[in-house]
mmCIF file of C-alpha atoms in Angstrom:
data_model
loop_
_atom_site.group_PDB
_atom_site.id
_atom_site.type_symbol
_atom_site.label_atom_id
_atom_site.label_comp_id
_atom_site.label_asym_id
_atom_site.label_seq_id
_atom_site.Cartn_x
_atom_site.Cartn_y
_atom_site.Cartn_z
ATOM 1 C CA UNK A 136 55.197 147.582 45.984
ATOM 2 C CA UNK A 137 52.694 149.938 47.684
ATOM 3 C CA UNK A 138 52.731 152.840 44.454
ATOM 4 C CA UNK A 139 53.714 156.539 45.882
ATOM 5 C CA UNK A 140 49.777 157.682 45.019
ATOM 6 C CA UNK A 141 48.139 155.015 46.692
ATOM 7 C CA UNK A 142 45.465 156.077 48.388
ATOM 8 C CA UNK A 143 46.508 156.257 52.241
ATOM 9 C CA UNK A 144 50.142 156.414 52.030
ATOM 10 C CA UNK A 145 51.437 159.021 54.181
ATOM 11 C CA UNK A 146 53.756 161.959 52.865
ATOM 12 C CA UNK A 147 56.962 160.694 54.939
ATOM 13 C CA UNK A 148 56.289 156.802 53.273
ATOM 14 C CA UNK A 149 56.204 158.771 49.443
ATOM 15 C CA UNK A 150 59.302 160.211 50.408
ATOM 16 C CA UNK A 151 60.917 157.093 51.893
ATOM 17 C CA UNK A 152 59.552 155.283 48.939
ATOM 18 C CA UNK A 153 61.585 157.771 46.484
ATOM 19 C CA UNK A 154 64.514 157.886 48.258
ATOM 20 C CA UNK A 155 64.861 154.083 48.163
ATOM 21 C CA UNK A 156 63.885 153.930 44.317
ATOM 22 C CA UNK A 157 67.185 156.374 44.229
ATOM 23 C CA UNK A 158 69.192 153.874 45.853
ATOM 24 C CA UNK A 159 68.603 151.016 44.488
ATOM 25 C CA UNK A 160 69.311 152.104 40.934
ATOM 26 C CA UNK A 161 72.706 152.090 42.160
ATOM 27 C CA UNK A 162 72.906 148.748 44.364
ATOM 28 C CA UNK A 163 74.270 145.234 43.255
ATOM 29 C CA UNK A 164 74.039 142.266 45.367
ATOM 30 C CA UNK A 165 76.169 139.372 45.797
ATOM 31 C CA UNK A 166 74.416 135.784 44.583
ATOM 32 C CA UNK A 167 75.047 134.079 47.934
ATOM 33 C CA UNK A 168 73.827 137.270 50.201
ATOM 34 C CA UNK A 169 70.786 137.007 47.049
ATOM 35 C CA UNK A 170 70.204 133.165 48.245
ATOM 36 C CA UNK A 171 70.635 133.606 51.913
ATOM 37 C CA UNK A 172 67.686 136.132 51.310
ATOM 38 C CA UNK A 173 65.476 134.013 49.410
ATOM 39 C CA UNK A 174 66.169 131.024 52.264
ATOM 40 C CA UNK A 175 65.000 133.290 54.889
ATOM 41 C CA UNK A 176 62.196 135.037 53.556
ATOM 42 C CA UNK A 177 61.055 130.674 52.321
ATOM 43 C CA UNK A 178 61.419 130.159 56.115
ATOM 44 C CA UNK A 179 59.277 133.080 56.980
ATOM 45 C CA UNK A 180 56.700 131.900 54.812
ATOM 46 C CA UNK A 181 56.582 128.430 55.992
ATOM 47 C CA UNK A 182 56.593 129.622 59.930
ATOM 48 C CA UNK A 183 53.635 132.360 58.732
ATOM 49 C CA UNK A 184 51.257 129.646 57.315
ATOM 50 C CA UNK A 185 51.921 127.279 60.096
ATOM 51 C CA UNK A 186 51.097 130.157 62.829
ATOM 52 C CA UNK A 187 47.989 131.115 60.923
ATOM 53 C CA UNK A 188 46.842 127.228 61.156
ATOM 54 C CA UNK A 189 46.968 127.804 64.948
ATOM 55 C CA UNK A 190 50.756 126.650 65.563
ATOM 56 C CA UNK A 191 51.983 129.354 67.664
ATOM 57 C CA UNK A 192 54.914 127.920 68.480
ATOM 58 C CA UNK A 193 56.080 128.949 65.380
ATOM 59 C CA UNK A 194 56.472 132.650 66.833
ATOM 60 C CA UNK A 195 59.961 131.470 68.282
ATOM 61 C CA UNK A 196 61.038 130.097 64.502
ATOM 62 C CA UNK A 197 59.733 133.821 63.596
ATOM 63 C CA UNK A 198 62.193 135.174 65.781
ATOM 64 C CA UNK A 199 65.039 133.130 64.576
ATOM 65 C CA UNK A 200 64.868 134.138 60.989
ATOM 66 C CA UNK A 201 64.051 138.038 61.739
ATOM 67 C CA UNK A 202 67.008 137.913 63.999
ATOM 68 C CA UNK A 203 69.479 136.666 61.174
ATOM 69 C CA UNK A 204 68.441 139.424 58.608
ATOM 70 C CA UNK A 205 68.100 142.414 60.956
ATOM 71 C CA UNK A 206 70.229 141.876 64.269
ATOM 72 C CA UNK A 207 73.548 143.375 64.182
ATOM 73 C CA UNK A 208 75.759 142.907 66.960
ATOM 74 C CA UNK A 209 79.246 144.089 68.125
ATOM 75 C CA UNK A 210 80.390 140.960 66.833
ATOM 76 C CA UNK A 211 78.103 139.572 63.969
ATOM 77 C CA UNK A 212 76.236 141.153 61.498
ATOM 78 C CA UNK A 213 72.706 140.452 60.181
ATOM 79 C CA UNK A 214 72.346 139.963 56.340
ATOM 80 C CA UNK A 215 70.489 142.986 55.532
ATOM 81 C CA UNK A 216 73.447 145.457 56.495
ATOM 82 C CA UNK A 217 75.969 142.725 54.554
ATOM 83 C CA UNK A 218 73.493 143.938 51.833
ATOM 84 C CA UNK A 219 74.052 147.258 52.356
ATOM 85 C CA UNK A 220 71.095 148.285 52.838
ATOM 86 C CA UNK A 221 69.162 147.818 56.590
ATOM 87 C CA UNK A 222 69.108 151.828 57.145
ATOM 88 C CA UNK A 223 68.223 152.842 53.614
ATOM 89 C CA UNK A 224 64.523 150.108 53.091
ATOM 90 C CA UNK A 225 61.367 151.529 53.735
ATOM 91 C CA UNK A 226 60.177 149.436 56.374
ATOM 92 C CA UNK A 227 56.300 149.422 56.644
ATOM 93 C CA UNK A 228 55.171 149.992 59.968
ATOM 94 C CA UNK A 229 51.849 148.508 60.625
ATOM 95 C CA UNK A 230 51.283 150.468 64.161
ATOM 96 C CA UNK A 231 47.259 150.791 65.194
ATOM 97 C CA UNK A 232 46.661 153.703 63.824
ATOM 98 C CA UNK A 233 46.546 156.708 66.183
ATOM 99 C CA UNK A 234 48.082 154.359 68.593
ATOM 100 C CA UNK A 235 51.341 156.191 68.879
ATOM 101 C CA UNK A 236 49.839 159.671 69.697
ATOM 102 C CA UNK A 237 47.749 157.749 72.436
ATOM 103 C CA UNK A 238 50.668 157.047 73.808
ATOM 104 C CA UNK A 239 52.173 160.275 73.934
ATOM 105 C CA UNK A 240 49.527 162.211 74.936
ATOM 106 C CA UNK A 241 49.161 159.278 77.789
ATOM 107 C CA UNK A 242 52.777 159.731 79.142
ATOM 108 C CA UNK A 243 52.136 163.613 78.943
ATOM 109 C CA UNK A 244 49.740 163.306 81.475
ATOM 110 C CA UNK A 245 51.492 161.488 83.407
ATOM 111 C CA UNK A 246 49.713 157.894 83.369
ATOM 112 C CA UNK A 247 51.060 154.732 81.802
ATOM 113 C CA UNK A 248 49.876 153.487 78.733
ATOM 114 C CA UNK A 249 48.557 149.465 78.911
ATOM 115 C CA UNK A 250 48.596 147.413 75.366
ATOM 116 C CA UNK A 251 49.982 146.792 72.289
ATOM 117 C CA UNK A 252 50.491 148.983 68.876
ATOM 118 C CA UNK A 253 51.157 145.697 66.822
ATOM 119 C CA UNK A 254 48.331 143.433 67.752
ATOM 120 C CA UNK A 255 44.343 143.816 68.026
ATOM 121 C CA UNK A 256 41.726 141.878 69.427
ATOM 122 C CA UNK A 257 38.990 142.150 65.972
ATOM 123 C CA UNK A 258 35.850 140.978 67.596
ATOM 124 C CA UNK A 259 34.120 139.660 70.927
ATOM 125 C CA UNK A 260 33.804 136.651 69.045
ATOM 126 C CA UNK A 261 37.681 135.894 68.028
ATOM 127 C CA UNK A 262 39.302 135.939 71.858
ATOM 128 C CA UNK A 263 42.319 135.592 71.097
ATOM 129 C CA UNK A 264 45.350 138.341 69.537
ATOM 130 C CA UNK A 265 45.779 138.733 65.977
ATOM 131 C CA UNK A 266 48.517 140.611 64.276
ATOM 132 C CA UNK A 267 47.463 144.194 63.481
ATOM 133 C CA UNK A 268 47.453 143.463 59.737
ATOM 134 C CA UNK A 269 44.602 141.391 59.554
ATOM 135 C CA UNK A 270 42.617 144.497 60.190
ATOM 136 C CA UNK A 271 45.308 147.189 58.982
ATOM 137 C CA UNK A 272 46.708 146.891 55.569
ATOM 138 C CA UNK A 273 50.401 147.121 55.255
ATOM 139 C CA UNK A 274 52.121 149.862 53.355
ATOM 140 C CA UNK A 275 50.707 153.104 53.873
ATOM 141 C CA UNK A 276 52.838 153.965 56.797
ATOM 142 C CA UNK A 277 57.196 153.621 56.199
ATOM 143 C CA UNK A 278 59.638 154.652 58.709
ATOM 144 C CA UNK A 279 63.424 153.671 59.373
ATOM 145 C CA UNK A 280 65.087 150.615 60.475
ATOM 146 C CA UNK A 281 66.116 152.333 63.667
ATOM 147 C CA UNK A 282 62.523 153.862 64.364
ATOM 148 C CA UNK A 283 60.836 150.375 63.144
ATOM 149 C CA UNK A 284 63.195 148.173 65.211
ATOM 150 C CA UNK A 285 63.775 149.999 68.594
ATOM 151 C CA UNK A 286 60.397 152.363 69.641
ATOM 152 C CA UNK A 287 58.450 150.902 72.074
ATOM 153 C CA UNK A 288 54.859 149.251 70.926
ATOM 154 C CA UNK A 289 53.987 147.205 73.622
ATOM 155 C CA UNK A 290 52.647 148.815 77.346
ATOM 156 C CA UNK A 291 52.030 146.706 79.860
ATOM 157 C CA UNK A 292 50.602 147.552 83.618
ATOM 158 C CA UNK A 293 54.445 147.501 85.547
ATOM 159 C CA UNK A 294 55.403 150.248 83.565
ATOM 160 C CA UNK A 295 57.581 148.064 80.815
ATOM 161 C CA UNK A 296 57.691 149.110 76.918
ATOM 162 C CA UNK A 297 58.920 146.877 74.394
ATOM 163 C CA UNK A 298 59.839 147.166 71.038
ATOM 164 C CA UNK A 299 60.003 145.045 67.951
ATOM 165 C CA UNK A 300 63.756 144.259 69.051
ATOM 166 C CA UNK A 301 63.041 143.205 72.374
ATOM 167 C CA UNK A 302 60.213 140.578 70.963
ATOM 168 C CA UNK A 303 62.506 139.371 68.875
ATOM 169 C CA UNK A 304 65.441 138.490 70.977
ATOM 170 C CA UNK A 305 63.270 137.570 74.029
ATOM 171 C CA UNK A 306 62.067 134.750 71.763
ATOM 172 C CA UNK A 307 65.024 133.879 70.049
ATOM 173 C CA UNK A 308 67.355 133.910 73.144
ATOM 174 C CA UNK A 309 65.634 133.431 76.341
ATOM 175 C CA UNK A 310 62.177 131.594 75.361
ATOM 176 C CA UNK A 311 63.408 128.323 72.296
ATOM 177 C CA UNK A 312 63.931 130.178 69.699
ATOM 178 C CA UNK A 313 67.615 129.563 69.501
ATOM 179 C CA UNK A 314 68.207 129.476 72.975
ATOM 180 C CA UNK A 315 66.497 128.006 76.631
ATOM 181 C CA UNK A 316 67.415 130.683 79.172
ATOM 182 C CA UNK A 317 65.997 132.514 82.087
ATOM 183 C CA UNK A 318 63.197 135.001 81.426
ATOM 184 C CA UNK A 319 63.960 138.183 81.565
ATOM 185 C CA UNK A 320 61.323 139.237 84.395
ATOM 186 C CA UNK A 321 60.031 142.240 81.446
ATOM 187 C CA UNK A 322 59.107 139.433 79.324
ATOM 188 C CA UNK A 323 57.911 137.078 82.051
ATOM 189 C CA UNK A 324 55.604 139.862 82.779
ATOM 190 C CA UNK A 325 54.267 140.352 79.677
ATOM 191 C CA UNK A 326 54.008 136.431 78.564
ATOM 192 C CA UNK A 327 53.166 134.874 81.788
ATOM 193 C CA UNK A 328 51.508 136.646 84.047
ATOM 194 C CA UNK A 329 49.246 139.084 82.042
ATOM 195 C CA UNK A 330 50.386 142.152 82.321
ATOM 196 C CA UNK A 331 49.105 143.647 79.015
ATOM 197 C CA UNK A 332 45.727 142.659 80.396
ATOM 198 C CA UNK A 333 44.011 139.516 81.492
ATOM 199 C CA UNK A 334 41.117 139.464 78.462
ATOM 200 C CA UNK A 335 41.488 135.953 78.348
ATOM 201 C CA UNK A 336 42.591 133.987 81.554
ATOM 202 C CA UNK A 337 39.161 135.652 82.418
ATOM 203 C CA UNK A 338 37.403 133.139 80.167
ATOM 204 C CA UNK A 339 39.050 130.498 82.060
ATOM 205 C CA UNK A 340 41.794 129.911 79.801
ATOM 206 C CA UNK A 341 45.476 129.816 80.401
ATOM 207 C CA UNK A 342 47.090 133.178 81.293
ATOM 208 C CA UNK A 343 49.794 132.696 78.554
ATOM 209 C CA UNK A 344 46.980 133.123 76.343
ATOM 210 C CA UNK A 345 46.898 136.910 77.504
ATOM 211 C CA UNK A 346 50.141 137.907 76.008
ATOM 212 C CA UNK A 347 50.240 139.565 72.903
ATOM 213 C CA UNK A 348 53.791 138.130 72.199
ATOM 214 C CA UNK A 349 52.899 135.843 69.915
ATOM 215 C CA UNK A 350 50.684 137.553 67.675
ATOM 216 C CA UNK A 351 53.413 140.528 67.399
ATOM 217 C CA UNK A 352 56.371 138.256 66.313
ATOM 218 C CA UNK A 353 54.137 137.253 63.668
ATOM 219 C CA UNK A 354 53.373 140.808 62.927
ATOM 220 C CA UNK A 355 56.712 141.478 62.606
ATOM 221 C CA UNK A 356 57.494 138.829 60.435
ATOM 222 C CA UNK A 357 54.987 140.531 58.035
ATOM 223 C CA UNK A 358 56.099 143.579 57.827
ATOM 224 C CA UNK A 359 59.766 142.026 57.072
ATOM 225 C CA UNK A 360 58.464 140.022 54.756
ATOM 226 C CA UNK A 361 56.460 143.064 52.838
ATOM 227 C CA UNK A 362 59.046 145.270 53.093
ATOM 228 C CA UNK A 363 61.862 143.414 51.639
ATOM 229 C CA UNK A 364 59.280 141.353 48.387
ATOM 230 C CA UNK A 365 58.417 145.166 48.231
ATOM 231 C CA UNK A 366 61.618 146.525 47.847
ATOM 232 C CA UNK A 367 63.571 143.977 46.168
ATOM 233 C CA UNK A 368 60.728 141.630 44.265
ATOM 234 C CA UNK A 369 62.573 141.965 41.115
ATOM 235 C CA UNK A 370 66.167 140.937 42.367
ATOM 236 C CA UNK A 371 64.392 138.070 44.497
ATOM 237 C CA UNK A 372 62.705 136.924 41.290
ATOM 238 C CA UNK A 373 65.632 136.781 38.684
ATOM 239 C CA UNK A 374 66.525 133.437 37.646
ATOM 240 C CA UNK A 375 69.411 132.091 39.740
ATOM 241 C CA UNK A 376 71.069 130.285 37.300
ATOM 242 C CA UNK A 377 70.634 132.160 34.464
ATOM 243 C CA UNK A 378 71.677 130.669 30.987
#
């Protein structure tokens, strides 16, 4: 876990970082919510090494397992708030730095922002999206679930903004995750037809290649995965059969 003194770490992630130490002195979790855990953070890893071996399919498995732990629904609920605990976790946020307030200040003038706060493009020489981490090291930066999972951080030229949410169920329910359905035209957008920016299909290459989709599902997936080994390494570690 990313220690309150680190250098970096913001004064709001100290204070998120307390407030959680506060809590879960006083939590106890069920064995099967426990293994159910442990399944789908094994299923994150697996999908994680077998996007970063060029797989990218694996974005929609991403989806699928970020979906079960943090989607709650008027009629299911996700396994972190069976836990108890979805609201109260200090979920890193690894945003581009600075990219929010470029935002703002964008929309306060009046003219649309075009990109995305969870991806980055490192070099001329890697043309493709990476997830943000690779050049921004998670921790420093904590927020709430409700901040994390529903402020926009991608921009594209048509005046759409989508969160971490709408990546995730855009993959998992309209584009094989866990469902084949029609695109939502937002996503089609984004994923088809380059609206983010056409850095790529430029080259000659395929304009799905120009959406940062991809490449923020797997960002995502790291900053679930952080958060939660962060927050609850210990009670993920303990023996499961104990003697």
């Amino acid at each position: 876990m990313t220690h309150p003194h680190a250098p970096g770490i913001s004064p709001d992630a100290v204070r998120r970082l307390r407030r959680w130490d506060r809590h879960k002195a006083e939590l106890t979790f069920a064995d099967d919510h426990l293994e159910h855990l442990r399944d789908q953070l094994g299923f994150i890893d697996a999908s994680c090494a077998r996007f970063d071996d060029g797989v990218h399919a694996e974005a929609k498995r991403l989806a699928i397992a970020v979906r079960v732990l943090a989607y709650d629904t008027s009629v299911s609920t996700g396994l972190l708030t069976r836990m108890g605990i979805t609201q109260i976790l200090p979920w890193a946020d690894g945003t581009i730095r600075g990219g929010p307030r470029v935002v703002r200040l964008a929309k306060e003038r009046g003219v649309a922002p075009v990109g995305s706060l969870l991806t980055v493009i490192p070099t001329e020489a890697v043309t493709t999206w990476v997830p943000a981490f690779r050049q921004i090291p998670l921790g420093a930066h904590r927020v709430g679930f409700t901040y994390w999972w529903m402020v926009p951080r991608i921009f594209d030229s048509q005046g759409t903004e989508a969160s971490r949410r709408d990546v995730v169920l855009w993959l998992a329910h309209h584009d094989g995750g866990a469902h084949v359905d029609e695109l939502p035209e937002a996503y089609r957008a984004i994923a088809r037809r380059s609206s983010v920016g056409d850095f790529f299909s430029r080259l000659g290459r395929s304009q799905r290649e120009d959406s940062p989709v991809p490449a923020a599902m797997r960002q995502i997936a790291e900053e679930v995965r952080f958060t939660i080994r962060a927050a609850l390494g210990e009670a993920l570690s303990a023996d499961k059969h104990p003697e």
